[in-house]
PDB file of C-alpha atoms in Angstrom:
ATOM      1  CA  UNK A 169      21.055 -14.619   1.949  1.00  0.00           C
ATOM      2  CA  UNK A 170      22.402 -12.778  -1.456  1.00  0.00           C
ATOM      3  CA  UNK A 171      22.402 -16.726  -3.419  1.00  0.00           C
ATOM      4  CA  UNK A 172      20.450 -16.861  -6.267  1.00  0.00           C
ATOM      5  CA  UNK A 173      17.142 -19.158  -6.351  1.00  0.00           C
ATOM      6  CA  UNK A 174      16.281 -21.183  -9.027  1.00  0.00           C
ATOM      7  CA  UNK A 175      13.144 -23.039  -8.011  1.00  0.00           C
ATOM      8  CA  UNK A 176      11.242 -23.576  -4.520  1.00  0.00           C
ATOM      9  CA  UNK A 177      10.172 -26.841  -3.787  1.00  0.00           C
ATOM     10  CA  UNK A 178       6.901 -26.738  -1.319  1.00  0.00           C
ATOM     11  CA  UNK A 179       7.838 -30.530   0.303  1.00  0.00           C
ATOM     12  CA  UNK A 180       5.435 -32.481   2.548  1.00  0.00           C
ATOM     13  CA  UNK A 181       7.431 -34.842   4.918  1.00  0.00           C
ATOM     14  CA  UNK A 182       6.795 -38.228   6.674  1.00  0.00           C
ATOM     15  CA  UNK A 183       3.224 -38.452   7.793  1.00  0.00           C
ATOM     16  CA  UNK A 184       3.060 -37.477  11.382  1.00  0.00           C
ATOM     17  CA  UNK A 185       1.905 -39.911  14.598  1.00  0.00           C
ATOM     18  CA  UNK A 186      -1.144 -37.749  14.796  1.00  0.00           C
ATOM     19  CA  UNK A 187      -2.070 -37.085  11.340  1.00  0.00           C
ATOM     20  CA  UNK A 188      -0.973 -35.309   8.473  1.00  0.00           C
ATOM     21  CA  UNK A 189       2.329 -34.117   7.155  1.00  0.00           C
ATOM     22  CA  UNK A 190       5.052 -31.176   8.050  1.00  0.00           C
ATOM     23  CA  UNK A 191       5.236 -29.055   4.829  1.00  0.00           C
ATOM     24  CA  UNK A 192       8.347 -26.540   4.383  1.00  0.00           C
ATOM     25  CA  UNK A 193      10.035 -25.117   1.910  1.00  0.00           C
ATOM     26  CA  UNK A 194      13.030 -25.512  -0.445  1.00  0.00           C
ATOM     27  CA  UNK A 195      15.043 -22.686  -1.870  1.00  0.00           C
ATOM     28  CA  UNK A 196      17.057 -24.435  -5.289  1.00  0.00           C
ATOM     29  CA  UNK A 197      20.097 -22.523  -4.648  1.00  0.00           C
ATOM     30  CA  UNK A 198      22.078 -24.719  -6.748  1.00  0.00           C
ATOM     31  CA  UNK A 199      22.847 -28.567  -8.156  1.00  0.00           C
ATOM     32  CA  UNK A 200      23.241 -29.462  -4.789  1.00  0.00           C
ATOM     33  CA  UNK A 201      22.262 -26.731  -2.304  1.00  0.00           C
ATOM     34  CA  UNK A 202      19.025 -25.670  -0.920  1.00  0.00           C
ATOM     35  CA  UNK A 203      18.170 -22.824   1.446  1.00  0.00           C
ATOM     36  CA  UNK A 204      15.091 -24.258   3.514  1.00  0.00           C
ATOM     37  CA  UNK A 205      12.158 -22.684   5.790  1.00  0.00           C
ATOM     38  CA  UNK A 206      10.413 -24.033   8.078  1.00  0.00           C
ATOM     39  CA  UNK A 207       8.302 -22.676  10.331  1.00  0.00           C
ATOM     40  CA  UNK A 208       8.165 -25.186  13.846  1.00  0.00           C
ATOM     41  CA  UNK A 209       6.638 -25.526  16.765  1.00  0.00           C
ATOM     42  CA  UNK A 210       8.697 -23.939  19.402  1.00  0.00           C
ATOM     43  CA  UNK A 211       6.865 -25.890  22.647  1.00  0.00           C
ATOM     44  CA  UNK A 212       8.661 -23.666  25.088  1.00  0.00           C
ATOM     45  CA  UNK A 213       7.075 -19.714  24.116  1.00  0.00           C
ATOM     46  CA  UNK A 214       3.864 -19.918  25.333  1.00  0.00           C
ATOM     47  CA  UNK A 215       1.393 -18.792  22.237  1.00  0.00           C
ATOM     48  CA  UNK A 216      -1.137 -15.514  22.580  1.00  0.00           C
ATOM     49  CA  UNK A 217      -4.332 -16.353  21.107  1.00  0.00           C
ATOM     50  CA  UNK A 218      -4.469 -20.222  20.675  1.00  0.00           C
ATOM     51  CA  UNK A 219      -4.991 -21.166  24.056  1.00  0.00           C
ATOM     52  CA  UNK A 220      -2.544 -23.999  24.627  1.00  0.00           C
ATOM     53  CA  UNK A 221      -0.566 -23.669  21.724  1.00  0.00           C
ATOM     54  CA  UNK A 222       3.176 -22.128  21.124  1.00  0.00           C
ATOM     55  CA  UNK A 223       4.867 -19.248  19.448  1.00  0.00           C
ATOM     56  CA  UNK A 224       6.781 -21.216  16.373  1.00  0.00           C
ATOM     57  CA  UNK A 225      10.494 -20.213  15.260  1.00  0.00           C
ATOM     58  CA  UNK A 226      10.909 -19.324  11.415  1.00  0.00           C
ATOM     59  CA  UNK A 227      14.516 -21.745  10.599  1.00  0.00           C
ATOM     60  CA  UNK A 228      16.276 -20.507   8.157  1.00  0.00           C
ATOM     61  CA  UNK A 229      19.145 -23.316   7.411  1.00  0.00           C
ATOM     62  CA  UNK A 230      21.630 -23.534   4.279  1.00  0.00           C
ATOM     63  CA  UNK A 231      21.208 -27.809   3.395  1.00  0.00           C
ATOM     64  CA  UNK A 232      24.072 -30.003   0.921  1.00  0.00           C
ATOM     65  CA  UNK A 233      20.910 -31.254  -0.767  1.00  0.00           C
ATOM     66  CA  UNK A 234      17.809 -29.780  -2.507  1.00  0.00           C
ATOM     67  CA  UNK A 235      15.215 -31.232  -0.015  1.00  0.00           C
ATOM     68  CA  UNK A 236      14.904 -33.885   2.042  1.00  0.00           C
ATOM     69  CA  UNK A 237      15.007 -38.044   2.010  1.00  0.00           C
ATOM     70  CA  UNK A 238      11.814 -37.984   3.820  1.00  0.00           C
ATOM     71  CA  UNK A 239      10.205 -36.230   1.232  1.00  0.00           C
ATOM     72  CA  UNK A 240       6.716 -37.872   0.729  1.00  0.00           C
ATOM     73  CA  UNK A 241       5.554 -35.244  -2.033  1.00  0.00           C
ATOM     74  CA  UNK A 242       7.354 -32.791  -3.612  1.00  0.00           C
ATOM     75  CA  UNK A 243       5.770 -29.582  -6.033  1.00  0.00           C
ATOM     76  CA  UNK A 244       8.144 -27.501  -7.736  1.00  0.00           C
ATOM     77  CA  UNK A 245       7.352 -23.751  -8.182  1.00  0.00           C
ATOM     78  CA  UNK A 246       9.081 -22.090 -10.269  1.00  0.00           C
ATOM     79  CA  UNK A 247      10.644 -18.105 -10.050  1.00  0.00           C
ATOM     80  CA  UNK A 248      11.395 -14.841 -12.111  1.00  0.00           C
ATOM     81  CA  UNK A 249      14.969 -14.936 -13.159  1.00  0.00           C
ATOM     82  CA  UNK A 250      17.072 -12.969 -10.082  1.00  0.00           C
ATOM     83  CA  UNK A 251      15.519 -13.688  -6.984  1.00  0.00           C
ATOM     84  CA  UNK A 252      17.646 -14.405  -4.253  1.00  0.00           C
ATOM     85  CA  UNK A 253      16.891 -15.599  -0.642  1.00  0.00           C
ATOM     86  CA  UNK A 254      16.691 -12.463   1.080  1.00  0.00           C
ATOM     87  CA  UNK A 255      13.447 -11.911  -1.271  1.00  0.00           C
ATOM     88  CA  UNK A 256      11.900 -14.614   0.555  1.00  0.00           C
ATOM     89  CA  UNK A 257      13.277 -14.022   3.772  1.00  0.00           C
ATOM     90  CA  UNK A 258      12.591 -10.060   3.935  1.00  0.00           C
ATOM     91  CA  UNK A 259       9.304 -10.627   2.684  1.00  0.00           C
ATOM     92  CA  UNK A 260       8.129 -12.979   5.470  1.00  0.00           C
ATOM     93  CA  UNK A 261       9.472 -10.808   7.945  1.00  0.00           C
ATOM     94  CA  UNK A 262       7.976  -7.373   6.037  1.00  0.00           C
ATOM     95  CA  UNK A 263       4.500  -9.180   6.570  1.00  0.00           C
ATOM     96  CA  UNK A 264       5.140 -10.567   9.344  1.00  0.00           C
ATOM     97  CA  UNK A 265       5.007 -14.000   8.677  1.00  0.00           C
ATOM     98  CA  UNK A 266       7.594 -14.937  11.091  1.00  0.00           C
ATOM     99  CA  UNK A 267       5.247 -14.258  13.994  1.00  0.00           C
ATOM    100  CA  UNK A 268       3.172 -17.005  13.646  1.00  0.00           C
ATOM    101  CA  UNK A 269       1.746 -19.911  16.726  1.00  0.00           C
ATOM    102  CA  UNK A 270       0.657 -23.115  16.513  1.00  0.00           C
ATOM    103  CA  UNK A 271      -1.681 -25.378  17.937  1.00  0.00           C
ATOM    104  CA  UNK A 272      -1.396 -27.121  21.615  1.00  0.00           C
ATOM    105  CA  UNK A 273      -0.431 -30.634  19.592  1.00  0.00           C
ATOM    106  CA  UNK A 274       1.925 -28.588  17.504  1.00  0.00           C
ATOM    107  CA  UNK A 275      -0.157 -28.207  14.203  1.00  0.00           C
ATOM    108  CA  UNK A 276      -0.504 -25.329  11.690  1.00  0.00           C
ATOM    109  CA  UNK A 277       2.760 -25.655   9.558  1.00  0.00           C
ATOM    110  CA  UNK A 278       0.216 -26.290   6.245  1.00  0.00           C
ATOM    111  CA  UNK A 279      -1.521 -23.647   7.193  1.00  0.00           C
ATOM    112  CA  UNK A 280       1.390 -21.412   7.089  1.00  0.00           C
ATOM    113  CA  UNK A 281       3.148 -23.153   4.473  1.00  0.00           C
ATOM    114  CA  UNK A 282      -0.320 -22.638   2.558  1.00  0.00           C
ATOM    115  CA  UNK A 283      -0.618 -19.042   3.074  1.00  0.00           C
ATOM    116  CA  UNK A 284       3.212 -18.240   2.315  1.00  0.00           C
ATOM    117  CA  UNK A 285       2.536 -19.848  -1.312  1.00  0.00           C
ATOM    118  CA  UNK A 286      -0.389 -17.295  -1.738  1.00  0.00           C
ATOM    119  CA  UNK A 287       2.279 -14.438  -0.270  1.00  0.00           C
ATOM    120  CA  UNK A 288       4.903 -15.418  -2.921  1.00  0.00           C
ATOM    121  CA  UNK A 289       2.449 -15.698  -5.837  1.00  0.00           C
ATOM    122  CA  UNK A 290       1.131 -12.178  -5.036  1.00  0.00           C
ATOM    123  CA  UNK A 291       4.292 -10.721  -4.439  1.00  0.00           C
ATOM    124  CA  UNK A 292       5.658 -12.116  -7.838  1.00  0.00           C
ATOM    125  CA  UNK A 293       8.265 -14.892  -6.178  1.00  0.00           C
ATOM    126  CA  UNK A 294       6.418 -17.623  -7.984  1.00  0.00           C
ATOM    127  CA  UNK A 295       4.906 -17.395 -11.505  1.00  0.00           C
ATOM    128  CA  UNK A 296       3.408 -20.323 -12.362  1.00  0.00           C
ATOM    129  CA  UNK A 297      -0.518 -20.236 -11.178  1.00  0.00           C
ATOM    130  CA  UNK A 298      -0.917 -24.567 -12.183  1.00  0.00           C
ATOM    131  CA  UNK A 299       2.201 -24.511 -10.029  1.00  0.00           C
ATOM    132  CA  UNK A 300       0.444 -22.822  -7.129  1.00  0.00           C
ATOM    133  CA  UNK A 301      -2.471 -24.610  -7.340  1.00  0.00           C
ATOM    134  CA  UNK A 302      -0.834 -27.907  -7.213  1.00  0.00           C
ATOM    135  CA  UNK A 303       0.641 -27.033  -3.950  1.00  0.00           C
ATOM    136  CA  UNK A 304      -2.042 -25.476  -2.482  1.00  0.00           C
ATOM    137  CA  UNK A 305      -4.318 -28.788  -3.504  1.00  0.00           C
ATOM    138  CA  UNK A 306      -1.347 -30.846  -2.541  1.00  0.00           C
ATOM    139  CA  UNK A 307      -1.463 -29.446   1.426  1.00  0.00           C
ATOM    140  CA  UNK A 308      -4.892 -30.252   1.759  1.00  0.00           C
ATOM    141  CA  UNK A 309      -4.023 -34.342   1.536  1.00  0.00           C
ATOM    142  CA  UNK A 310      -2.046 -36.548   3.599  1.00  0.00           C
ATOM    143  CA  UNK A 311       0.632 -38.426   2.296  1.00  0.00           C
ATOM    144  CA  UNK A 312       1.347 -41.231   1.431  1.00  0.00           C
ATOM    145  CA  UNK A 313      -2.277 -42.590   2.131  1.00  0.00           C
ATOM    146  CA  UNK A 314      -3.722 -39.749  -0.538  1.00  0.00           C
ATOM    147  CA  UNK A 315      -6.494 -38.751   1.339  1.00  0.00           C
ATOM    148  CA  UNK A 316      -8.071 -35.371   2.346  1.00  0.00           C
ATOM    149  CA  UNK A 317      -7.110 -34.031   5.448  1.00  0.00           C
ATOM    150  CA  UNK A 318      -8.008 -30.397   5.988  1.00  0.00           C
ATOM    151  CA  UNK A 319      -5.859 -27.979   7.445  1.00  0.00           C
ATOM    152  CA  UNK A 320      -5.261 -26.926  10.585  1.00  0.00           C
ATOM    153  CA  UNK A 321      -5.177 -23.277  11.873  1.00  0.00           C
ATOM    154  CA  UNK A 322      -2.149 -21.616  13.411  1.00  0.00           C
ATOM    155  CA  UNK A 323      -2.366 -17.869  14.278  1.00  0.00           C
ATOM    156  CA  UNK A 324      -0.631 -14.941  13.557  1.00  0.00           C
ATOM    157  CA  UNK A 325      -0.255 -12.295  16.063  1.00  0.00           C
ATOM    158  CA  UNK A 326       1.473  -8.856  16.565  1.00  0.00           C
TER     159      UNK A 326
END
């Protein structure tokens, strides 16, 4: 958790079977290291105010590559010189980012993933506002297809 970040890649994986892509991030922890999180469905804790729908788990795994194969678009945001993962990591929990649900068919990682890129910008994690707005455009389109798909809403709850 005390490694040293040098970019975050917001990634949007494989298109799904029902639509859309799973979007995580990438913590550049070096050449060939990345710190990622992903927020997933868990299907197995019962969610709290989407009817149907499950608690996710917040995975916080150390990877020998900077994101993944499946990669289907990649947006690179850059960071103030010093951050390390715990910056990320206590943040999300501070706000409480961790206790997030999803949808009965498991969707609501963009959502997530989209409102985590608006915590880290106003928090002062990322710098870059084209950056940001890249990824934030870049969520609301399905890859590799290119075409709008709007998000989905997950839930946060206490």
């Amino acid at each position: 958790m005390n490694l040293d970040v040098y970019c975050v890649y917001a990634v949007g994986h494989s298109k799904l079977d029902q639509g859309g892509n799973h979007w995580c991030f990438y913590l550049d922890v070096d050449d060939n290291h990345s710190v990622r999180i992903d927020m997933t469905p868990s299907y197995a804790i019962p969610g709290s105010n989407i009817p149907g729908g499950s608690k996710g788990i917040m995975l916080i795994t150390l990877l020998p590559y900077l994101y993944s194969r499946s990669s289907e678009k990649v947006v690179r945001l850059d960071v103030p010189a010093g951050v390390r993962v715990h910056n990320f990591v206590n943040l999300l929990v501070r706000e409480k980012r961790h206790q997030y649900e999803f949808t009965e068919d498991g969707k609501g990682c963009r959502y997530w993933t989209d409102h985590q890129i608006t915590l880290f910008q106003r928090s002062g994690l990322v710098v870059d506002p084209s950056q940001v707005t890249e990824a934030r455009d870049s969520i609301l389109t399905q890859y590799p297809d290119q075409v709008p798909y709007p998000l989905v809403l997950g839930s946060y709850y206490a």
